[in-house]
mmCIF file of C-alpha atoms in Angstrom:
data_model
loop_
_atom_site.group_PDB
_atom_site.id
_atom_site.type_symbol
_atom_site.label_atom_id
_atom_site.label_comp_id
_atom_site.label_asym_id
_atom_site.label_seq_id
_atom_site.Cartn_x
_atom_site.Cartn_y
_atom_site.Cartn_z
ATOM 1 C CA MET B 1 0.027 0.348 0.062
ATOM 2 C CA ILE B 2 0.851 3.625 -0.707
ATOM 3 C CA LYS B 3 0.095 6.921 0.216
ATOM 4 C CA ILE B 4 -2.305 8.790 -1.587
ATOM 5 C CA GLU B 5 0.389 11.866 -2.386
ATOM 6 C CA ASP B 6 3.707 9.232 -3.486
ATOM 7 C CA LEU B 7 0.323 7.887 -5.504
ATOM 8 C CA GLU B 8 -0.148 11.308 -7.311
ATOM 9 C CA LYS B 9 3.312 11.811 -7.346
ATOM 10 C CA LYS B 10 3.193 8.015 -9.753
ATOM 11 C CA ILE B 11 0.021 10.066 -12.257
ATOM 12 C CA LYS B 12 2.083 12.678 -12.666
ATOM 13 C CA SER B 13 5.511 11.350 -14.108
ATOM 14 C CA ASN B 14 3.148 9.135 -16.401
ATOM 15 C CA ASP B 15 4.206 6.180 -13.557
ATOM 16 C CA ILE B 16 0.848 4.529 -14.497
ATOM 17 C CA SER B 17 0.293 0.697 -13.514
ATOM 18 C CA SER B 18 -1.917 -1.956 -14.779
ATOM 19 C CA LEU B 19 -3.820 -3.018 -11.696
ATOM 20 C CA TYR B 20 -5.170 -0.787 -8.233
ATOM 21 C CA LEU B 21 -6.794 -0.713 -5.660
ATOM 22 C CA PHE B 22 -7.991 3.002 -4.759
ATOM 23 C CA TYR B 23 -10.441 2.741 -1.490
ATOM 24 C CA GLY B 24 -11.651 4.829 1.249
ATOM 25 C CA LYS B 25 -14.491 7.533 2.296
ATOM 26 C CA GLU B 26 -11.895 10.692 0.315
ATOM 27 C CA LYS B 27 -14.815 10.541 -3.446
ATOM 28 C CA TYR B 28 -12.861 13.611 -4.474
ATOM 29 C CA LEU B 29 -9.208 12.996 -3.695
ATOM 30 C CA ILE B 30 -10.418 9.034 -5.022
ATOM 31 C CA GLU B 31 -11.971 10.896 -8.230
ATOM 32 C CA THR B 32 -9.704 13.118 -8.972
ATOM 33 C CA CYS B 33 -6.138 10.928 -9.626
ATOM 34 C CA ILE B 34 -9.116 7.999 -11.894
ATOM 35 C CA LYS B 35 -8.938 11.960 -14.160
ATOM 36 C CA LYS B 36 -5.585 12.173 -14.480
ATOM 37 C CA ILE B 37 -5.474 7.722 -15.014
ATOM 38 C CA LYS B 38 -7.660 8.218 -17.988
ATOM 39 C CA ASN B 39 -6.111 11.178 -20.003
ATOM 40 C CA SER B 40 -2.747 9.393 -19.041
ATOM 41 C CA PHE B 41 -4.442 7.114 -20.519
ATOM 42 C CA GLY B 42 -6.310 8.527 -23.874
ATOM 43 C CA GLU B 43 -8.900 8.366 -25.694
ATOM 44 C CA CYS B 44 -11.171 5.806 -24.374
ATOM 45 C CA LEU B 45 -14.105 4.328 -26.430
ATOM 46 C CA LYS B 46 -16.840 2.513 -23.952
ATOM 47 C CA GLY B 47 -16.858 -1.602 -25.042
ATOM 48 C CA ILE B 48 -13.876 -1.562 -26.765
ATOM 49 C CA ASN B 49 -11.067 0.230 -24.419
ATOM 50 C CA TYR B 50 -12.797 1.084 -22.215
ATOM 51 C CA ILE B 51 -14.866 -0.819 -19.568
ATOM 52 C CA SER B 52 -17.257 0.311 -17.205
ATOM 53 C CA ILE B 53 -18.209 -3.264 -13.992
ATOM 54 C CA ASP B 54 -20.485 -3.346 -11.050
ATOM 55 C CA ALA B 55 -21.550 -4.378 -9.024
ATOM 56 C CA GLU B 56 -23.559 -6.447 -11.671
ATOM 57 C CA SER B 57 -21.699 -7.185 -14.233
ATOM 58 C CA VAL B 58 -18.401 -7.657 -11.752
ATOM 59 C CA SER B 59 -19.003 -11.158 -12.919
ATOM 60 C CA LYS B 60 -17.595 -10.457 -16.489
ATOM 61 C CA ILE B 61 -14.244 -9.393 -15.037
ATOM 62 C CA VAL B 62 -12.403 -11.824 -15.941
ATOM 63 C CA ASP B 63 -13.979 -12.612 -19.639
ATOM 64 C CA GLU B 64 -12.408 -8.213 -19.855
ATOM 65 C CA LEU B 65 -9.046 -9.304 -18.802
ATOM 66 C CA SER B 66 -9.077 -12.157 -21.542
ATOM 67 C CA MET B 67 -10.914 -9.943 -24.015
ATOM 68 C CA PRO B 68 -7.864 -7.323 -26.064
ATOM 69 C CA ALA B 69 -9.017 -4.327 -27.161
ATOM 70 C CA PHE B 70 -9.200 -4.482 -30.624
ATOM 71 C CA GLY B 71 -7.551 -1.844 -32.354
ATOM 72 C CA PHE B 72 -5.894 -0.295 -29.168
ATOM 73 C CA PRO B 73 -2.783 -0.579 -27.335
ATOM 74 C CA LYS B 74 -4.443 -1.808 -23.914
ATOM 75 C CA LYS B 75 -7.633 -1.699 -22.910
ATOM 76 C CA LEU B 76 -8.735 0.113 -19.115
ATOM 77 C CA ILE B 77 -11.161 -1.535 -17.091
ATOM 78 C CA ILE B 78 -12.948 0.580 -13.795
ATOM 79 C CA ALA B 79 -14.672 -2.011 -11.387
ATOM 80 C CA ARG B 80 -17.156 -0.029 -9.219
ATOM 81 C CA ASN B 81 -18.547 -0.983 -5.556
ATOM 82 C CA THR B 82 -18.512 -4.665 -6.831
ATOM 83 C CA GLY B 83 -18.177 -6.026 -3.012
ATOM 84 C CA ILE B 84 -15.600 -8.717 -3.682
ATOM 85 C CA PHE B 85 -13.353 -7.463 -1.148
ATOM 86 C CA LYS B 86 -15.600 -7.789 2.085
ATOM 87 C CA LYS B 87 -14.211 -10.777 3.742
ATOM 88 C CA GLU B 88 -17.104 -13.378 4.458
ATOM 89 C CA ALA B 89 -18.168 -16.219 6.741
ATOM 90 C CA LYS B 90 -15.308 -19.182 6.026
ATOM 91 C CA LYS B 91 -19.323 -21.435 6.022
ATOM 92 C CA LYS B 92 -20.620 -19.219 3.830
ATOM 93 C CA GLN B 93 -20.268 -19.590 0.213
ATOM 94 C CA SER B 94 -21.572 -18.298 -2.302
ATOM 95 C CA GLU B 95 -21.377 -17.301 -5.940
ATOM 96 C CA LEU B 96 -19.740 -13.584 -5.684
ATOM 97 C CA SER B 97 -16.291 -15.206 -3.615
ATOM 98 C CA ASN B 98 -16.875 -17.850 -6.780
ATOM 99 C CA ILE B 99 -16.041 -15.033 -8.921
ATOM 100 C CA LYS B 100 -13.941 -13.677 -6.343
ATOM 101 C CA ASN B 101 -11.214 -16.679 -5.950
ATOM 102 C CA ALA B 102 -12.148 -16.595 -10.000
ATOM 103 C CA ILE B 103 -10.308 -12.866 -10.992
ATOM 104 C CA ASN B 104 -7.607 -14.101 -8.815
ATOM 105 C CA SER B 105 -6.497 -17.327 -10.299
ATOM 106 C CA TYR B 106 -7.162 -15.855 -13.403
ATOM 107 C CA ILE B 107 -4.286 -12.172 -12.237
ATOM 108 C CA THR B 108 -1.853 -14.539 -10.795
ATOM 109 C CA GLU B 109 -1.449 -16.978 -13.328
ATOM 110 C CA ASN B 110 -1.406 -13.494 -16.206
ATOM 111 C CA ILE B 111 0.698 -10.521 -14.045
ATOM 112 C CA GLU B 112 2.381 -10.308 -17.501
ATOM 113 C CA VAL B 113 0.165 -10.341 -20.272
ATOM 114 C CA ILE B 114 -1.910 -8.012 -17.182
ATOM 115 C CA LYS B 115 1.694 -5.945 -17.551
ATOM 116 C CA GLU B 116 0.940 -5.523 -21.540
ATOM 117 C CA THR B 117 -2.742 -5.713 -21.865
ATOM 118 C CA VAL B 118 -4.800 -3.982 -19.581
ATOM 119 C CA ILE B 119 -5.079 -1.433 -16.578
ATOM 120 C CA LEU B 120 -7.205 -2.282 -13.830
ATOM 121 C CA ILE B 121 -8.565 -0.310 -11.184
ATOM 122 C CA PHE B 122 -10.913 -1.335 -8.748
ATOM 123 C CA ILE B 123 -12.585 1.731 -7.329
ATOM 124 C CA GLU B 124 -14.359 0.343 -3.334
ATOM 125 C CA GLU B 125 -15.645 2.205 -0.128
ATOM 126 C CA GLU B 126 -14.554 -0.639 2.800
ATOM 127 C CA ALA B 127 -11.870 -3.350 1.930
ATOM 128 C CA ASP B 128 -10.203 -6.075 3.739
ATOM 129 C CA LYS B 129 -6.812 -7.601 3.056
ATOM 130 C CA THR B 130 -8.481 -10.368 1.568
ATOM 131 C CA GLU B 131 -6.664 -13.154 -1.386
ATOM 132 C CA LEU B 132 -7.054 -10.597 -3.848
ATOM 133 C CA TYR B 133 -6.445 -7.584 -2.345
ATOM 134 C CA THR B 134 -3.036 -8.961 -1.083
ATOM 135 C CA THR B 135 -2.338 -9.799 -5.047
ATOM 136 C CA ILE B 136 -3.175 -6.434 -5.778
ATOM 137 C CA ASP B 137 -0.467 -4.980 -3.437
ATOM 138 C CA LYS B 138 1.962 -7.403 -4.691
ATOM 139 C CA ASN B 139 1.380 -7.159 -8.218
ATOM 140 C CA GLY B 140 -0.275 -3.401 -8.634
ATOM 141 C CA ILE B 141 -0.976 -0.669 -6.688
ATOM 142 C CA THR B 142 -3.435 0.359 -3.772
ATOM 143 C CA CYS B 143 -3.802 3.046 -1.759
ATOM 144 C CA GLU B 144 -6.276 3.878 1.321
ATOM 145 C CA PHE B 145 -8.298 7.264 0.400
ATOM 146 C CA ALA B 146 -8.666 8.292 4.356
ATOM 147 C CA PRO B 147 -10.358 11.348 5.455
ATOM 148 C CA GLN B 148 -7.678 14.270 5.065
ATOM 149 C CA LYS B 149 -6.241 15.524 7.775
ATOM 150 C CA PRO B 150 -6.414 19.275 8.455
ATOM 151 C CA ILE B 151 -2.899 19.891 7.897
ATOM 152 C CA ASP B 152 -3.145 17.507 4.454
ATOM 153 C CA LEU B 153 -6.218 19.940 3.446
ATOM 154 C CA LYS B 154 -4.681 23.317 4.349
ATOM 155 C CA ARG B 155 -1.374 22.229 1.931
ATOM 156 C CA ARG B 156 -3.813 21.284 -1.001
ATOM 157 C CA LEU B 157 -5.451 24.754 0.374
ATOM 158 C CA MET B 158 -2.664 26.149 0.506
ATOM 159 C CA GLN B 159 -1.145 25.181 -3.129
ATOM 160 C CA ILE B 160 -5.017 26.165 -4.788
ATOM 161 C CA CYS B 161 -4.723 29.555 -3.008
ATOM 162 C CA LYS B 162 -0.863 29.691 -4.815
ATOM 163 C CA ALA B 163 -2.453 28.900 -7.906
ATOM 164 C CA TYR B 164 -4.555 31.641 -8.777
ATOM 165 C CA LYS B 165 -2.233 33.912 -6.830
ATOM 166 C CA VAL B 166 -4.317 34.864 -3.810
ATOM 167 C CA ASN B 167 -2.976 34.872 0.296
ATOM 168 C CA VAL B 168 -4.921 33.815 2.233
ATOM 169 C CA ASP B 169 -2.678 31.819 6.676
ATOM 170 C CA ASP B 170 -3.110 28.931 8.421
ATOM 171 C CA ASN B 171 -4.853 30.559 10.533
ATOM 172 C CA THR B 172 -7.932 31.874 8.621
ATOM 173 C CA LEU B 173 -7.303 28.542 6.995
ATOM 174 C CA GLN B 174 -8.146 26.377 9.957
ATOM 175 C CA TYR B 175 -10.641 29.031 10.084
ATOM 176 C CA PHE B 176 -12.420 27.791 7.480
ATOM 177 C CA ILE B 177 -11.887 23.843 7.538
ATOM 178 C CA GLU B 178 -13.360 24.764 11.489
ATOM 179 C CA CYS B 179 -16.516 26.118 9.548
ATOM 180 C CA CYS B 180 -17.234 23.825 6.501
ATOM 181 C CA GLY B 181 -16.028 20.317 7.360
ATOM 182 C CA THR B 182 -13.462 17.961 6.169
ATOM 183 C CA ASP B 183 -15.007 16.893 3.001
ATOM 184 C CA MET B 184 -12.778 18.097 0.054
ATOM 185 C CA GLN B 185 -15.053 18.498 -2.084
ATOM 186 C CA THR B 186 -16.884 20.692 -0.893
ATOM 187 C CA LEU B 187 -13.723 22.869 0.360
ATOM 188 C CA ILE B 188 -12.530 23.078 -2.524
ATOM 189 C CA ASN B 189 -16.586 24.703 -3.986
ATOM 190 C CA GLU B 190 -16.197 26.438 -1.174
ATOM 191 C CA ILE B 191 -12.294 28.101 -1.543
ATOM 192 C CA ARG B 192 -13.473 29.167 -5.096
ATOM 193 C CA LYS B 193 -16.050 31.298 -4.506
ATOM 194 C CA LEU B 194 -13.301 32.509 -2.147
ATOM 195 C CA ILE B 195 -10.880 33.138 -5.025
ATOM 196 C CA GLU B 196 -13.423 34.782 -7.149
ATOM 197 C CA TYR B 197 -14.035 37.057 -4.309
ATOM 198 C CA SER B 198 -10.835 38.453 -3.757
ATOM 199 C CA GLY B 199 -9.105 38.270 -6.811
ATOM 200 C CA GLU B 200 -5.592 37.586 -8.066
ATOM 201 C CA ASN B 201 -3.155 39.665 -5.404
ATOM 202 C CA GLY B 202 -6.457 39.343 -3.311
ATOM 203 C CA THR B 203 -5.263 37.588 0.757
ATOM 204 C CA ILE B 204 -8.933 35.007 2.106
ATOM 205 C CA THR B 205 -10.238 36.372 5.467
ATOM 206 C CA LYS B 206 -12.353 34.969 8.257
ATOM 207 C CA ASN B 207 -15.205 37.271 7.441
ATOM 208 C CA MET B 208 -15.044 36.184 3.752
ATOM 209 C CA ILE B 209 -15.248 33.008 4.813
ATOM 210 C CA ASP B 210 -18.668 34.407 7.299
ATOM 211 C CA MET B 211 -20.289 36.027 4.528
ATOM 212 C CA LEU B 212 -19.367 33.795 1.750
ATOM 213 C CA SER B 213 -18.705 30.016 2.471
ATOM 214 C CA ILE B 214 -22.486 27.671 3.544
ATOM 215 C CA LYS B 215 -21.528 26.713 7.002
ATOM 216 C CA GLN B 216 -21.772 23.198 8.302
ATOM 217 C CA ILE B 217 -24.826 22.824 10.705
ATOM 218 C CA GLU B 218 -22.163 21.024 12.857
ATOM 219 C CA SER B 219 -19.955 24.554 13.117
ATOM 220 C CA VAL B 220 -23.112 27.143 13.442
ATOM 221 C CA ILE B 221 -24.023 24.617 17.035
ATOM 222 C CA PHE B 222 -20.624 25.391 17.672
ATOM 223 C CA ASP B 223 -21.894 29.282 17.257
ATOM 224 C CA LEU B 224 -25.242 29.389 19.112
ATOM 225 C CA THR B 225 -23.357 26.651 22.166
ATOM 226 C CA ASP B 226 -20.504 29.993 22.033
ATOM 227 C CA ASN B 227 -23.113 32.509 22.539
ATOM 228 C CA LEU B 228 -25.653 30.163 24.769
ATOM 229 C CA GLY B 229 -22.399 29.138 26.684
ATOM 230 C CA GLN B 230 -22.015 33.539 27.108
ATOM 231 C CA LYS B 231 -25.150 33.925 28.132
ATOM 232 C CA LYS B 232 -25.833 36.030 24.167
ATOM 233 C CA VAL B 233 -29.945 34.205 23.662
ATOM 234 C CA LYS B 234 -30.978 37.065 21.192
ATOM 235 C CA GLU B 235 -27.782 36.151 19.275
ATOM 236 C CA ALA B 236 -28.066 32.425 19.888
ATOM 237 C CA LEU B 237 -31.730 32.442 18.738
ATOM 238 C CA GLU B 238 -30.410 34.869 15.562
ATOM 239 C CA VAL B 239 -28.201 31.897 14.611
ATOM 240 C CA LEU B 240 -31.114 29.311 15.021
ATOM 241 C CA ASN B 241 -33.991 31.556 13.286
ATOM 242 C CA ASN B 242 -30.941 31.645 10.366
ATOM 243 C CA LEU B 243 -30.610 27.629 10.343
ATOM 244 C CA ILE B 244 -34.263 27.410 9.083
ATOM 245 C CA TYR B 245 -34.708 30.609 7.345
ATOM 246 C CA ALA B 246 -30.917 28.781 5.241
ATOM 247 C CA LYS B 247 -34.416 25.897 4.869
ATOM 248 C CA GLU B 248 -31.861 23.872 7.583
ATOM 249 C CA PRO B 249 -34.772 20.585 8.798
ATOM 250 C CA VAL B 250 -36.150 21.412 12.388
ATOM 251 C CA GLN B 251 -35.899 17.988 13.518
ATOM 252 C CA LYS B 252 -31.989 18.425 12.108
ATOM 253 C CA ILE B 253 -31.365 21.614 14.160
ATOM 254 C CA LEU B 254 -32.897 19.042 17.365
ATOM 255 C CA ILE B 255 -30.667 16.338 17.271
ATOM 256 C CA THR B 256 -26.993 17.938 15.949
ATOM 257 C CA LEU B 257 -27.932 20.049 18.883
ATOM 258 C CA TYR B 258 -28.810 17.179 20.975
ATOM 259 C CA ASN B 259 -25.612 15.097 19.766
ATOM 260 C CA HIS B 260 -23.383 18.607 20.320
ATOM 261 C CA PHE B 261 -24.320 18.873 24.215
ATOM 262 C CA LYS B 262 -24.479 15.025 24.707
ATOM 263 C CA LYS B 263 -20.852 15.840 23.722
ATOM 264 C CA LEU B 264 -20.148 18.522 25.695
ATOM 265 C CA TYR B 265 -21.992 16.184 28.314
ATOM 266 C CA ILE B 266 -19.156 13.310 27.660
ATOM 267 C CA VAL B 267 -16.187 15.493 28.198
ATOM 268 C CA LYS B 268 -17.423 16.406 31.204
ATOM 269 C CA LEU B 269 -16.828 13.823 32.792
ATOM 270 C CA CYS B 270 -14.064 13.068 30.789
ATOM 271 C CA GLY B 271 -12.628 16.079 32.438
ATOM 272 C CA LYS B 272 -13.936 15.293 35.894
ATOM 273 C CA TYR B 273 -13.456 11.451 34.988
ATOM 274 C CA ASN B 274 -9.969 11.805 34.049
ATOM 275 C CA LYS B 275 -10.419 10.298 30.566
ATOM 276 C CA ASP B 276 -9.375 10.669 26.668
ATOM 277 C CA ILE B 277 -11.940 13.189 25.637
ATOM 278 C CA ALA B 278 -11.301 12.230 21.851
ATOM 279 C CA GLN B 279 -11.824 8.226 22.756
ATOM 280 C CA SER B 280 -15.031 8.883 24.937
ATOM 281 C CA LEU B 281 -15.631 10.808 21.512
ATOM 282 C CA LYS B 282 -15.437 8.389 19.260
ATOM 283 C CA LEU B 283 -12.528 10.972 16.835
ATOM 284 C CA SER B 284 -11.659 10.777 13.742
ATOM 285 C CA PRO B 285 -8.314 11.242 13.103
ATOM 286 C CA ASN B 286 -9.044 13.237 10.693
ATOM 287 C CA GLN B 287 -11.220 15.623 13.581
ATOM 288 C CA MET B 288 -9.128 15.267 16.806
ATOM 289 C CA PHE B 289 -8.844 19.545 16.238
ATOM 290 C CA LEU B 290 -12.731 19.141 17.919
ATOM 291 C CA VAL B 291 -10.871 18.135 21.139
ATOM 292 C CA ASN B 292 -9.910 21.623 22.162
ATOM 293 C CA LYS B 293 -13.278 23.338 20.399
ATOM 294 C CA TYR B 294 -15.103 21.154 22.694
ATOM 295 C CA LYS B 295 -12.985 21.889 26.106
ATOM 296 C CA ASN B 296 -13.112 25.119 26.085
ATOM 297 C CA GLN B 297 -17.126 24.986 24.703
ATOM 298 C CA ALA B 298 -18.002 23.206 27.356
ATOM 299 C CA ARG B 299 -16.356 25.624 30.873
ATOM 300 C CA PHE B 300 -18.825 27.646 29.638
ATOM 301 C CA PHE B 301 -21.498 25.529 31.400
ATOM 302 C CA LYS B 302 -21.436 23.331 34.813
ATOM 303 C CA GLU B 303 -22.629 19.066 34.778
ATOM 304 C CA HIS B 304 -25.530 19.515 35.479
ATOM 305 C CA GLU B 305 -26.819 21.661 33.590
ATOM 306 C CA LEU B 306 -25.578 19.855 30.567
ATOM 307 C CA GLU B 307 -27.111 16.940 31.613
ATOM 308 C CA ASN B 308 -31.118 19.207 31.623
ATOM 309 C CA ILE B 309 -30.137 21.361 28.734
ATOM 310 C CA THR B 310 -29.714 16.840 26.904
ATOM 311 C CA ARG B 311 -32.697 15.933 28.950
ATOM 312 C CA GLU B 312 -34.916 18.911 27.746
ATOM 313 C CA LEU B 313 -34.162 18.223 24.128
ATOM 314 C CA ARG B 314 -35.033 15.121 24.764
ATOM 315 C CA ASP B 315 -38.412 15.284 26.503
ATOM 316 C CA LEU B 316 -38.789 18.528 23.801
ATOM 317 C CA ASP B 317 -38.380 15.043 20.628
ATOM 318 C CA TYR B 318 -40.940 13.264 22.503
ATOM 319 C CA LYS B 319 -42.971 15.578 23.037
ATOM 320 C CA TYR B 320 -43.712 16.726 19.560
ATOM 321 C CA LYS B 321 -43.113 13.263 18.650
ATOM 322 C CA ILE B 322 -46.782 13.155 19.862
ATOM 323 C CA GLY B 323 -48.668 17.061 18.896
ATOM 324 C CA LEU B 324 -47.810 18.175 22.168
ATOM 325 C CA ILE B 325 -45.874 20.972 21.186
ATOM 326 C CA ASP B 326 -44.450 23.208 17.782
ATOM 327 C CA LEU B 327 -40.739 22.040 17.860
ATOM 328 C CA ASN B 328 -40.013 25.728 16.456
ATOM 329 C CA LEU B 329 -41.072 27.296 19.640
ATOM 330 C CA GLY B 330 -40.196 24.331 21.583
ATOM 331 C CA LEU B 331 -36.022 25.156 21.516
ATOM 332 C CA GLU B 332 -36.135 28.331 21.819
ATOM 333 C CA ALA B 333 -38.593 28.236 24.540
ATOM 334 C CA ILE B 334 -34.732 25.735 26.197
ATOM 335 C CA LEU B 335 -32.705 27.907 24.433
ATOM 336 C CA CYS B 336 -34.770 30.731 26.554
ATOM 337 C CA ALA B 337 -34.382 29.057 29.735
ATOM 338 C CA TYR B 338 -30.409 29.346 30.147
ATOM 339 C CA VAL B 339 -29.911 33.388 30.473
#
């Protein structure tokens, strides 16, 4: 297995392998690599030298590997979400198991021919260390596209800004990620707006991010809770009303708010019982920056306040579902109680 950065360097230098397995949740970077491989491959004629495979047609892979691309030196086969890289219980023998074994055997026995005639790319959301995985890792390239950590996201975003001759500092990019999340496609879309607004030799600022960027609801809930913790109930209600005005479903707001205060309560208990916050909140590696944000915000509240507000939000959900209260009014009442 190689790192994403090393894979990108290989593709950029036109060092193209005959076998690939790409898997993980960072779809933007996967699709970027696929696009570059296709550009390097050249003209793609679907059904002739370019074959698309999915879960329904995965059984055709061996046939496609063995059949030459008439009139072309190589064939490009892209197989998406086939499910053949998941382990199955030993007792569970299925048609998919037979397909996996057939593909693995064909690649193992014909690897030299494949290197001359085919580029085969598997794209999966998850991949277990199966025999087929090992075969591809041995004869080609496997790469996990895990969500990027903030330091890697900032590096990529900085490169994009420099390419357009737009200035931005590290702290502003950190704030940008905190507001817009860690999904690469979302960040690319949002940074393009800021670059366009700044113009060549301009500078992206936090005010621009607040003005132009679409913030994730989790980021907006942080703003709401900051105001509530500082007893700025008017500002907290404004944030709530802005979410509703932006057509964010009220039920989603309630659930997000409940989960947020539940996490603050957990953070409070972690401090009390000397537990690890990141582990208790089950934060992924690209979410570690949230630890300090949760810790700082938890200081605004006492333990019993956090316990009470999570209970009130849970009760509100129940009362709303049985028709006893309007959800908007219920949320406003809970927020107003904490002045």
